[in-house]
Amino acid sequence: MNGTLAGWLQVLALIGALALSYRPLGDYIAHVLTAPEHLRAERLIYRLGGVDGDTDQRWPAYLRGVLAFSAVSVVFLYGFLRLQNHLLLSIGMKAVTPDQSFNTAASFVTNTNWQSYSGEATMGHLVQMAGLAVQNFVSAAVGIAVVAALIRGFTREKTDRVGNFWVDLTRIVLRVLLPIAFVFALVLVAGGVIQNFHGTEPISTIAGGHQSLTGGPVASQEVVKELGTNGGGFYNANSAHPFENPNAFTNWLEIYLLLVISFSLPRAFGRMAGDNRQGYAIVAVMALIWASSVAIITANELHSVSSQAGHAAGGMMEGKERRFGIWASALFAASTTLTSTGAVNSFHDSFSPFGGGMTLFNMMLGEIAPGGTGSGLYGILILALIAVFVAGLMVGRTPEYLGKKLGGREMKFVSLYILTTPAIVLAGSGLAMALPGERAGMLNKGPHGFSEVLYAFTSAANNNGSAFAGLSVNTQWYNTGLGLAMLLGRFLPMVFVLALAGSLAEQAPTPVTAGTLPTHRPQFVGLLTAVVVIVVGLTYFPALSLGPLAEGLR
């Protein structure tokens, strides 16, 4: 009973903290994205980069900025990893292999943070700080910049301009991510997360043995890994490691951090669109899906036990930290897979079939509840357009959203966005299962083994980064295949989002009439929620039937 009460209290406290943050943080982000003035530091960065901060770009130029910046980031990080043994603070680490360097560079630049390595045994301090942590900031900022361009597509009229990528990127990093990360890094240090430049330290255990522990600048990376919905851990155990996540308070705080920006962005959307009700409708759908996922995973982990020992322990405790327990582990699992975070405080491979299946389904939703920083909002706005289109078909009226008509061109971009990620996931999983060498990497056979492979490609293509475990992925094939899945899953959807933004910005607004579908009422919230579930269900049901559903029903 005490565990149940504590579980409810942490969930309610989290909901309350997110609700209190929604308005001030969302309003502040909207102000950052719309303010006409530039800070002195920003003007200096523009001059160094040869950027005119007062000039907006057409969507192709905005896209070229996104792709060029990300390509340079991949090359830079790849070189960093290959040369790390020659760098300062390498603490004796060797150069990372070519295939793993490619996988890691693609992973962190795409905001995926999939890790096929053990951080404390592979990465030196300089690479962790100046390579991986820097990408945690800028990859998160790229996602917010892209959704800012989409919002401008809805709000601007008769123009071919959707903003300036370099201005958006700079402002988001300097005004949003850095200040919040600085404050909460101090809170994490106060909570027990380590922050130092120690190398490997010999430790004498209670049993009289010896163990080597690696220190490092952990808190500064931990905070942005959650805040930017990145997820890459300093240690192999990620947020289950006591140096990254030592107690119940830091665990709750990290869940709050990985949700707060994405749950506040709908408020920024409503402010920029001039109708806060639109933001409330979007965040209501996000909250409904998030709450349902938390409830389903928690219920399954509490009650789906396979032995008398499991009953005595109070639920499925395999693969979970005792300092967190069932409730905090399930809350973290639902939140991290519904965002593009990928951080874990427990082994999802050890969850019950339906509990683990729900984490997989969360990612298949496109991580839109609330999703990654920026990517979650533009993902759910794409689904909102599908909901409007479906409603228009029902009444025989040209669909409209925020005064913009959705014609054939717009719906083609929407359709391509929806089809891209499932195609990557299913093709990659099918190819892996067809190759004997890649099937040999599965720890388990049958439905559970298939779930491991399906989870890996779902995590990569949706830029989540969490791992189901039980699958040997540090091979040339998986490092290359999953790296390509991350890059395609990140940047192809951005192409269609920015093309859609440009198409919408060119339109003149359509006046609201009696036949216009209200998109701020509970009916639309219900319609959008149904569309999200149905689209995912129709797309992935066959694959889910072969994996977690088959395992849970047998």
Coordinates of C-alpha atoms in Angstrom, one line a residue:
M1 CA 0.0 0.0 0.0
N2 CA 2.9 2.4 0.8
G3 CA 4.5 1.6 -2.5
T4 CA 1.2 2.3 -4.3
L5 CA 0.7 5.6 -2.4
A6 CA 4.3 6.7 -3.2
G7 CA 3.7 5.7 -6.9
W8 CA 0.6 7.8 -7.1
L9 CA 2.2 10.8 -5.4
Q10 CA 5.2 10.9 -7.8
V11 CA 2.9 10.7 -10.8
L12 CA 0.6 13.4 -9.5
A13 CA 3.6 15.6 -8.5
L14 CA 5.0 15.2 -12.1
I15 CA 1.7 16.2 -13.6
G16 CA 1.5 19.2 -11.4
A17 CA 5.1 20.3 -12.2
L18 CA 4.4 20.0 -15.9
A19 CA 1.2 21.9 -15.7
L20 CA 2.9 24.7 -13.8
S21 CA 5.6 24.8 -16.4
Y22 CA 3.3 24.7 -19.5
R23 CA 2.4 28.4 -19.7
P24 CA 5.6 30.2 -18.6
L25 CA 8.0 28.0 -20.5
G26 CA 5.7 27.9 -23.6
D27 CA 5.3 31.6 -23.6
Y28 CA 9.0 32.1 -23.2
I29 CA 9.8 29.8 -26.2
A30 CA 7.3 31.6 -28.3
H31 CA 8.9 34.9 -27.4
V32 CA 12.4 33.6 -28.3
L33 CA 11.2 32.4 -31.7
T34 CA 9.4 35.7 -32.5
A35 CA 11.4 38.5 -30.8
P36 CA 12.8 40.9 -33.4
E37 CA 15.9 41.9 -31.5
H38 CA 19.2 39.9 -31.3
L39 CA 21.4 39.6 -28.3
R40 CA 25.0 40.8 -28.5
A41 CA 26.4 37.3 -28.3
E42 CA 24.0 36.2 -31.1
R43 CA 25.1 39.0 -33.4
L44 CA 28.7 38.0 -32.8
I45 CA 27.9 34.4 -33.8
Y46 CA 26.1 35.6 -37.0
R47 CA 29.1 37.7 -38.0
L48 CA 31.5 34.8 -37.5
G49 CA 29.3 32.6 -39.6
G50 CA 28.6 35.2 -42.3
V51 CA 24.8 35.1 -41.5
D52 CA 22.4 38.0 -41.9
G53 CA 20.2 37.6 -38.9
D54 CA 17.5 39.9 -40.2
T55 CA 16.9 38.0 -43.4
D56 CA 14.3 35.2 -43.6
Q57 CA 14.8 32.1 -45.8
R58 CA 12.7 30.2 -48.3
W59 CA 12.0 26.6 -47.2
P60 CA 14.7 25.1 -49.5
A61 CA 17.3 27.4 -48.0
Y62 CA 16.1 26.6 -44.5
L63 CA 16.4 22.9 -45.4
R64 CA 19.9 23.3 -46.8
G65 CA 20.9 24.9 -43.5
V66 CA 19.5 22.0 -41.5
L67 CA 21.2 19.4 -43.7
A68 CA 24.5 21.2 -44.1
F69 CA 24.8 21.9 -40.3
S70 CA 24.0 18.2 -39.6
A71 CA 26.3 16.9 -42.2
V72 CA 29.2 18.9 -40.8
S73 CA 28.3 17.7 -37.3
V74 CA 28.4 14.1 -38.4
V75 CA 31.9 14.5 -40.0
F76 CA 33.2 16.5 -37.1
L77 CA 32.0 14.0 -34.5
Y78 CA 33.2 11.0 -36.6
G79 CA 36.7 12.5 -36.7
F80 CA 36.6 13.3 -33.0
L81 CA 35.8 9.6 -32.2
R82 CA 38.5 8.3 -34.6
L83 CA 41.2 10.5 -33.1
Q84 CA 40.2 10.5 -29.4
N85 CA 43.3 8.7 -28.3
H86 CA 45.4 11.7 -29.4
L87 CA 43.2 14.2 -27.6
L88 CA 43.4 15.7 -24.1
L89 CA 41.4 14.0 -21.3
S90 CA 41.3 10.8 -23.3
I91 CA 42.0 8.9 -20.0
G92 CA 43.7 6.1 -22.0
M93 CA 40.7 5.3 -24.3
K94 CA 41.5 4.0 -27.7
A95 CA 40.3 5.3 -31.1
V96 CA 36.7 4.2 -31.8
T97 CA 36.4 1.7 -34.7
P98 CA 35.1 3.1 -38.0
D99 CA 31.7 1.5 -38.0
Q100 CA 31.0 2.4 -34.4
S101 CA 32.2 5.9 -35.0
F102 CA 29.8 6.3 -37.9
N103 CA 26.9 4.8 -35.8
T104 CA 27.7 7.1 -32.8
A105 CA 28.1 10.2 -35.0
A106 CA 24.8 9.5 -36.8
S107 CA 23.2 8.7 -33.5
F108 CA 24.0 11.9 -31.6
V109 CA 23.5 14.2 -34.6
T110 CA 20.0 12.8 -35.2
N111 CA 19.0 13.2 -31.5
T112 CA 18.8 9.4 -31.3
N113 CA 21.7 8.7 -28.9
W114 CA 21.6 5.0 -29.6
Q115 CA 24.7 3.5 -28.0
S116 CA 26.3 0.2 -29.2
Y117 CA 29.2 0.8 -26.7
S118 CA 29.9 1.1 -23.0
G119 CA 30.5 4.7 -22.3
E120 CA 32.8 4.3 -19.4
A121 CA 35.0 1.9 -21.3
T122 CA 35.0 3.6 -24.7
M123 CA 34.8 7.4 -24.5
G124 CA 37.3 9.9 -23.0
H125 CA 36.1 13.0 -21.1
L126 CA 36.8 15.5 -24.0
V127 CA 34.8 13.5 -26.5
Q128 CA 32.0 13.2 -23.9
M129 CA 31.9 16.9 -23.3
A130 CA 32.9 18.6 -26.6
G131 CA 31.6 15.9 -28.9
L132 CA 28.5 14.1 -27.5
A133 CA 27.2 16.7 -25.0
V134 CA 27.5 19.5 -27.6
Q135 CA 25.4 17.5 -30.0
N136 CA 22.8 17.0 -27.3
F137 CA 22.3 20.7 -27.3
V138 CA 22.3 21.4 -31.1
S139 CA 20.4 18.4 -32.2
A140 CA 17.6 19.3 -29.8
A141 CA 17.7 22.8 -31.1
V142 CA 17.4 21.6 -34.8
G143 CA 14.1 19.9 -33.9
I144 CA 12.7 23.0 -32.3
A145 CA 13.8 25.1 -35.3
V146 CA 12.1 22.8 -37.8
V147 CA 8.8 23.0 -35.9
A148 CA 9.1 26.8 -35.6
A149 CA 9.3 26.9 -39.5
L150 CA 6.2 24.7 -39.7
I151 CA 4.3 27.0 -37.3
R152 CA 5.3 30.0 -39.4
G153 CA 3.9 28.2 -42.4
F154 CA 0.5 28.1 -40.7
T155 CA 0.7 31.7 -39.5
R156 CA 2.2 33.6 -42.5
E157 CA 0.4 34.3 -45.7
K158 CA 1.4 35.0 -49.3
T159 CA 5.1 34.6 -48.7
D160 CA 7.8 32.1 -49.5
R161 CA 9.7 32.7 -46.2
V162 CA 9.6 30.4 -43.1
G163 CA 12.3 32.0 -40.9
N164 CA 16.1 31.8 -40.6
F165 CA 17.5 28.5 -39.5
W166 CA 20.7 29.9 -38.2
V167 CA 18.9 32.5 -36.1
D168 CA 16.5 29.9 -34.7
L169 CA 19.3 27.4 -33.9
T170 CA 21.4 30.1 -32.1
R171 CA 18.5 31.5 -30.1
I172 CA 17.2 28.1 -29.0
V173 CA 20.6 27.0 -27.7
L174 CA 21.6 30.3 -26.1
R175 CA 18.3 31.4 -24.7
V176 CA 16.5 28.2 -23.9
L177 CA 18.6 25.1 -23.6
L178 CA 21.8 26.5 -22.0
P179 CA 20.2 28.4 -19.1
I180 CA 17.8 25.6 -18.1
A181 CA 20.6 23.0 -18.3
F182 CA 23.0 25.1 -16.2
V183 CA 20.4 25.5 -13.4
F184 CA 19.3 21.9 -13.3
A185 CA 22.9 20.6 -13.6
L186 CA 23.6 22.2 -10.2
V187 CA 20.4 20.6 -8.9
L188 CA 21.5 17.2 -10.1
V189 CA 25.0 17.7 -8.5
A190 CA 23.2 18.6 -5.2
G191 CA 21.1 15.4 -5.6
G192 CA 24.2 13.2 -5.9
V193 CA 25.1 13.0 -9.6
I194 CA 28.9 13.2 -10.0
Q195 CA 30.7 16.0 -11.8
N196 CA 34.5 15.7 -12.0
F197 CA 37.4 15.0 -14.3
H198 CA 38.6 11.8 -12.6
G199 CA 39.9 8.9 -14.6
T200 CA 39.7 5.3 -13.5
E201 CA 39.7 5.0 -9.7
P202 CA 40.4 1.7 -7.9
I203 CA 37.8 1.0 -5.2
S204 CA 37.8 -1.6 -2.5
T205 CA 34.5 -3.4 -2.1
I206 CA 32.7 -4.4 1.1
A207 CA 33.5 -8.0 0.3
G208 CA 37.2 -7.3 0.1
G209 CA 37.5 -7.3 -3.6
H210 CA 38.6 -4.5 -6.0
Q211 CA 36.8 -2.6 -8.7
S212 CA 37.7 0.2 -11.1
L213 CA 35.2 3.1 -11.4
T214 CA 35.4 5.8 -13.9
G215 CA 34.5 9.4 -12.9
G216 CA 33.8 12.3 -15.3
P217 CA 31.6 15.3 -16.0
V218 CA 28.4 13.4 -15.7
A219 CA 25.8 15.9 -14.3
S220 CA 26.5 18.4 -17.1
Q221 CA 25.8 15.8 -19.7
E222 CA 22.9 14.1 -17.8
V223 CA 20.9 17.2 -17.6
V224 CA 20.9 18.0 -21.4
K225 CA 20.5 14.3 -22.3
E226 CA 17.1 14.5 -20.6
L227 CA 16.2 18.1 -21.4
G228 CA 16.9 17.8 -25.1
T229 CA 15.3 14.3 -25.3
N230 CA 18.6 12.8 -26.3
G231 CA 19.1 9.9 -24.0
G232 CA 22.8 9.0 -24.4
G233 CA 24.2 7.9 -21.1
F234 CA 27.7 8.6 -19.7
Y235 CA 27.7 5.0 -18.5
N236 CA 26.5 1.8 -20.1
A237 CA 23.8 1.4 -17.6
N238 CA 22.5 4.8 -18.5
S239 CA 20.0 6.3 -16.0
A240 CA 20.1 3.1 -14.0
H241 CA 23.6 3.9 -13.0
P242 CA 23.9 5.4 -9.5
F243 CA 26.4 8.0 -10.7
E244 CA 23.9 9.3 -13.3
N245 CA 20.7 8.7 -11.3
P246 CA 21.4 8.1 -7.6
N247 CA 18.0 8.2 -5.9
A248 CA 14.3 8.7 -6.2
F249 CA 14.5 12.5 -6.3
T250 CA 16.9 12.6 -9.2
N251 CA 14.9 9.9 -11.0
W252 CA 11.7 12.1 -10.8
L253 CA 13.6 15.2 -11.8
E254 CA 15.0 13.5 -14.9
I255 CA 11.6 12.4 -16.0
Y256 CA 10.4 15.9 -15.5
L257 CA 13.3 17.3 -17.6
L258 CA 12.7 14.9 -20.5
L259 CA 9.0 15.9 -20.7
V260 CA 9.0 19.6 -19.9
I261 CA 10.0 21.2 -23.2
S262 CA 8.0 18.9 -25.4
F263 CA 4.9 19.3 -23.2
S264 CA 5.3 23.1 -23.2
L265 CA 5.8 23.5 -27.0
P266 CA 2.0 23.3 -27.8
R267 CA 1.7 26.5 -25.7
A268 CA 4.3 28.1 -27.9
F269 CA 2.4 26.9 -30.9
G270 CA -0.9 28.4 -29.6
R271 CA 0.8 31.7 -28.9
M272 CA 2.5 31.9 -32.3
A273 CA -0.8 30.9 -34.0
G274 CA -2.7 33.6 -32.1
D275 CA -5.1 31.1 -30.5
N276 CA -4.0 29.4 -27.3
R277 CA -7.0 27.0 -27.6
Q278 CA -5.1 25.2 -30.4
G279 CA -2.3 24.5 -28.0
Y280 CA -4.6 23.2 -25.4
A281 CA -6.2 20.8 -27.9
I282 CA -2.8 19.4 -28.9
V283 CA -1.4 19.1 -25.4
A284 CA -4.7 17.3 -24.4
V285 CA -4.1 14.6 -27.0
M286 CA -0.4 14.3 -25.8
A287 CA -1.5 14.0 -22.2
L288 CA -4.2 11.5 -22.9
I289 CA -1.8 9.2 -24.7
W290 CA 0.9 9.6 -22.2
A291 CA -1.4 8.9 -19.2
S292 CA -2.8 5.8 -20.9
S293 CA 0.7 4.5 -21.6
V294 CA 1.9 5.0 -18.1
A295 CA -1.2 3.2 -16.8
I296 CA -0.9 0.3 -19.1
I297 CA 2.8 -0.3 -18.5
T298 CA 2.5 0.2 -14.7
A299 CA -0.5 -2.2 -14.5
N300 CA 1.3 -4.9 -16.5
E301 CA 4.5 -4.6 -14.5
L302 CA 2.6 -4.8 -11.2
H303 CA 0.4 -7.7 -12.1
S304 CA 2.1 -9.7 -14.9
V305 CA 4.4 -12.0 -12.8
S306 CA 5.6 -15.4 -13.9
S307 CA 6.5 -16.9 -10.6
Q308 CA 5.6 -17.0 -6.9
A309 CA 8.8 -15.0 -6.2
G310 CA 7.5 -12.3 -8.5
H311 CA 4.3 -12.1 -6.5
A312 CA 6.2 -11.8 -3.3
A313 CA 8.3 -9.0 -4.8
G314 CA 5.2 -7.1 -5.7
G315 CA 5.6 -7.3 -9.5
M316 CA 8.0 -7.7 -12.3
M317 CA 11.3 -6.6 -10.6
E318 CA 13.7 -8.3 -13.0
G319 CA 15.8 -5.7 -14.7
K320 CA 14.7 -2.9 -12.4
E321 CA 16.5 -1.0 -9.7
R322 CA 15.2 -1.5 -6.2
R323 CA 15.8 2.2 -5.4
F324 CA 13.2 3.0 -8.0
G325 CA 10.8 0.1 -7.9
I326 CA 7.9 -0.7 -10.3
W327 CA 6.1 2.6 -10.4
A328 CA 9.2 4.8 -11.1
S329 CA 10.5 2.3 -13.6
A330 CA 7.2 2.2 -15.5
L331 CA 6.9 6.0 -15.4
F332 CA 10.4 6.4 -16.8
A333 CA 9.8 3.7 -19.5
A334 CA 6.6 5.3 -20.7
S335 CA 8.0 8.8 -20.7
T336 CA 11.3 8.0 -22.4
T337 CA 9.7 6.0 -25.3
L338 CA 6.9 8.6 -25.8
T339 CA 9.7 11.1 -26.3
S340 CA 12.8 10.7 -28.4
T341 CA 14.9 10.4 -25.3
G342 CA 16.1 6.8 -25.2
A343 CA 17.4 7.1 -21.6
V344 CA 16.4 4.1 -19.5
N345 CA 16.5 3.3 -15.8
S346 CA 15.5 -0.3 -16.3
F347 CA 15.9 -3.1 -18.9
H348 CA 12.9 -2.9 -21.2
D349 CA 13.8 -6.5 -22.3
S350 CA 12.9 -7.7 -18.9
F351 CA 9.4 -6.1 -18.9
S352 CA 6.3 -8.2 -19.2
P353 CA 5.3 -9.0 -22.8
F354 CA 2.5 -6.4 -22.8
G355 CA 4.5 -3.9 -20.8
G356 CA 7.5 -4.1 -23.1
G357 CA 5.2 -4.2 -26.1
M358 CA 3.7 -0.9 -25.0
T359 CA 7.2 0.8 -24.9
L360 CA 7.5 -0.5 -28.5
F361 CA 4.1 0.9 -29.5
N362 CA 5.0 4.2 -27.9
M363 CA 7.8 4.7 -30.4
M364 CA 5.7 3.4 -33.3
L365 CA 3.3 6.3 -32.5
G366 CA 6.0 8.5 -33.9
E367 CA 6.9 9.7 -30.4
I368 CA 4.3 12.5 -30.4
A369 CA 3.0 12.3 -26.8
P370 CA 4.8 14.6 -26.2
G371 CA 7.6 13.5 -28.5
G372 CA 11.1 14.8 -28.9
T373 CA 12.0 18.5 -28.6
G374 CA 10.3 19.9 -31.7
S375 CA 9.9 16.6 -33.5
G376 CA 7.0 15.6 -31.3
L377 CA 5.1 18.7 -32.0
Y378 CA 5.6 18.7 -35.8
G379 CA 4.7 15.0 -35.7
I380 CA 1.4 15.5 -34.0
L381 CA 0.6 18.5 -36.2
I382 CA 1.1 16.2 -39.3
L383 CA -1.4 13.8 -37.7
A384 CA -3.7 16.7 -37.0
L385 CA -3.8 17.5 -40.7
I386 CA -4.7 13.8 -41.4
A387 CA -7.6 14.2 -38.8
V388 CA -8.8 17.3 -40.6
F389 CA -8.5 15.6 -43.9
V390 CA -10.6 12.6 -42.7
A391 CA -13.2 15.0 -41.3
G392 CA -13.3 16.8 -44.6
L393 CA -14.0 13.5 -46.5
M394 CA -16.9 12.8 -44.2
V395 CA -18.7 16.0 -45.0
G396 CA -17.5 16.5 -48.5
R397 CA -15.6 19.7 -47.8
T398 CA -12.0 20.8 -48.6
P399 CA -10.1 20.3 -45.3
E400 CA -8.7 23.3 -43.5
Y401 CA -6.4 23.8 -40.5
L402 CA -5.7 27.2 -39.0
G403 CA -7.2 28.9 -42.0
K404 CA -5.0 27.0 -44.5
K405 CA -6.5 24.7 -47.1
L406 CA -5.1 21.2 -47.5
G407 CA -5.0 20.4 -51.2
G408 CA -3.3 17.6 -53.1
R409 CA 0.2 19.1 -52.7
E410 CA 0.0 19.4 -49.0
M411 CA -1.5 16.0 -48.5
K412 CA 1.3 14.4 -50.6
F413 CA 3.8 15.9 -48.2
V414 CA 1.8 14.6 -45.2
S415 CA 1.5 11.1 -46.7
L416 CA 5.2 10.9 -47.4
Y417 CA 5.9 11.9 -43.9
I418 CA 3.6 9.2 -42.4
L419 CA 5.0 6.5 -44.7
T420 CA 8.7 7.2 -44.3
T421 CA 9.5 5.9 -40.8
P422 CA 7.4 2.7 -41.0
A423 CA 9.1 1.8 -44.3
I424 CA 12.5 2.2 -42.7
V425 CA 11.5 0.2 -39.6
L426 CA 9.8 -2.7 -41.4
A427 CA 12.4 -2.9 -44.2
G428 CA 15.3 -2.9 -41.7
S429 CA 13.7 -5.5 -39.4
G430 CA 12.8 -7.7 -42.3
L431 CA 16.3 -7.6 -43.7
A432 CA 17.8 -8.4 -40.3
M433 CA 15.5 -11.4 -39.8
A434 CA 16.4 -12.6 -43.3
L435 CA 20.1 -12.7 -42.7
P436 CA 21.3 -15.7 -40.6
G437 CA 24.3 -13.8 -39.2
E438 CA 22.1 -11.0 -37.8
R439 CA 19.5 -13.5 -36.4
A440 CA 22.4 -15.1 -34.6
G441 CA 22.8 -11.8 -32.6
M442 CA 19.5 -12.4 -30.9
L443 CA 19.8 -13.6 -27.3
N444 CA 16.3 -15.0 -27.4
K445 CA 14.5 -17.0 -30.1
G446 CA 10.9 -16.9 -31.2
P447 CA 8.6 -13.8 -30.7
H448 CA 10.8 -12.2 -28.0
G449 CA 13.9 -12.4 -30.3
F450 CA 11.9 -10.8 -33.1
S451 CA 10.8 -8.1 -30.7
E452 CA 14.4 -7.3 -29.9
V453 CA 15.2 -6.7 -33.6
L454 CA 11.9 -4.8 -34.2
Y455 CA 12.6 -2.6 -31.2
A456 CA 16.1 -1.8 -32.4
F457 CA 15.0 -0.5 -35.8
T458 CA 11.9 1.2 -34.3
S459 CA 14.2 3.0 -31.8
A460 CA 16.7 4.0 -34.5
A461 CA 14.3 5.1 -37.2
N462 CA 12.1 7.1 -34.7
N463 CA 15.3 8.6 -33.2
N464 CA 14.5 7.3 -29.8
G465 CA 17.7 5.5 -28.9
S466 CA 16.5 3.2 -26.1
A467 CA 17.4 -0.5 -26.4
F468 CA 15.4 -3.6 -25.6
A469 CA 18.7 -5.4 -24.7
G470 CA 19.3 -9.0 -25.6
L471 CA 20.6 -8.1 -29.1
S472 CA 24.2 -7.9 -30.0
V473 CA 24.3 -4.7 -32.1
N474 CA 28.0 -3.8 -32.0
T475 CA 28.7 -5.4 -35.3
Q476 CA 29.6 -3.8 -38.6
W477 CA 26.2 -4.7 -40.1
Y478 CA 24.1 -3.4 -37.2
N479 CA 26.3 -0.3 -36.7
T480 CA 25.9 0.6 -40.4
G481 CA 22.3 -0.4 -40.8
L482 CA 21.0 1.3 -37.7
G483 CA 23.1 4.4 -38.4
L484 CA 21.5 4.7 -41.9
A485 CA 18.1 4.2 -40.3
M486 CA 18.7 7.0 -37.9
L487 CA 19.8 9.4 -40.6
L488 CA 16.9 8.6 -42.9
G489 CA 14.4 8.6 -40.1
R490 CA 15.5 12.0 -38.9
F491 CA 16.1 14.0 -42.1
L492 CA 13.6 12.6 -44.7
P493 CA 10.6 13.6 -42.5
M494 CA 12.2 17.1 -42.0
V495 CA 12.3 17.5 -45.8
F496 CA 8.6 16.9 -46.0
V497 CA 7.8 19.1 -43.0
L498 CA 9.7 22.1 -44.4
A499 CA 8.2 21.6 -47.8
L500 CA 4.8 21.6 -46.2
A501 CA 5.7 24.7 -44.3
G502 CA 6.6 26.5 -47.5
S503 CA 3.5 25.4 -49.3
L504 CA 1.3 26.6 -46.4
A505 CA 3.1 29.9 -46.1
E506 CA 2.3 30.7 -49.7
Q507 CA -1.4 30.5 -49.2
A508 CA -3.8 33.3 -48.3
P509 CA -5.9 32.5 -45.2
T510 CA -9.4 31.0 -45.7
P511 CA -12.1 32.8 -43.7
V512 CA -13.8 30.8 -41.0
T513 CA -17.4 29.9 -41.9
A514 CA -20.1 27.8 -40.3
G515 CA -18.7 24.7 -42.2
T516 CA -15.2 25.1 -40.8
L517 CA -14.2 22.3 -38.5
P518 CA -13.4 23.6 -35.0
T519 CA -9.9 22.2 -34.1
H520 CA -9.9 23.4 -30.4
R521 CA -12.9 21.4 -29.1
P522 CA -13.1 18.1 -27.3
Q523 CA -14.5 16.4 -30.4
F524 CA -11.3 17.2 -32.3
V525 CA -9.2 16.0 -29.4
G526 CA -11.1 12.6 -29.6
L527 CA -10.8 12.5 -33.4
L528 CA -7.1 13.2 -33.4
T529 CA -6.5 10.6 -30.7
A530 CA -8.3 8.0 -32.7
V531 CA -6.4 8.9 -35.9
V532 CA -3.1 8.5 -34.0
V533 CA -4.0 5.0 -32.7
I534 CA -5.6 3.8 -35.9
V535 CA -2.8 5.0 -38.2
V536 CA -0.2 3.2 -36.0
G537 CA -2.4 0.2 -35.6
L538 CA -2.9 -0.4 -39.3
T539 CA 0.7 0.2 -40.0
Y540 CA 2.4 -1.9 -37.4
F541 CA -0.2 -4.5 -36.3
P542 CA 1.3 -7.4 -38.4
A543 CA 4.7 -6.8 -37.0
L544 CA 3.4 -6.4 -33.4
S545 CA 1.4 -9.7 -33.9
L546 CA 4.6 -11.6 -34.6
G547 CA 6.4 -10.1 -31.6
P548 CA 5.0 -8.9 -28.2
L549 CA 1.4 -9.8 -29.0
A550 CA 2.3 -13.4 -29.9
E551 CA 4.5 -13.6 -26.8
G552 CA 1.9 -12.2 -24.4
L553 CA -1.0 -14.4 -25.7
R554 CA 0.8 -17.7 -25.9

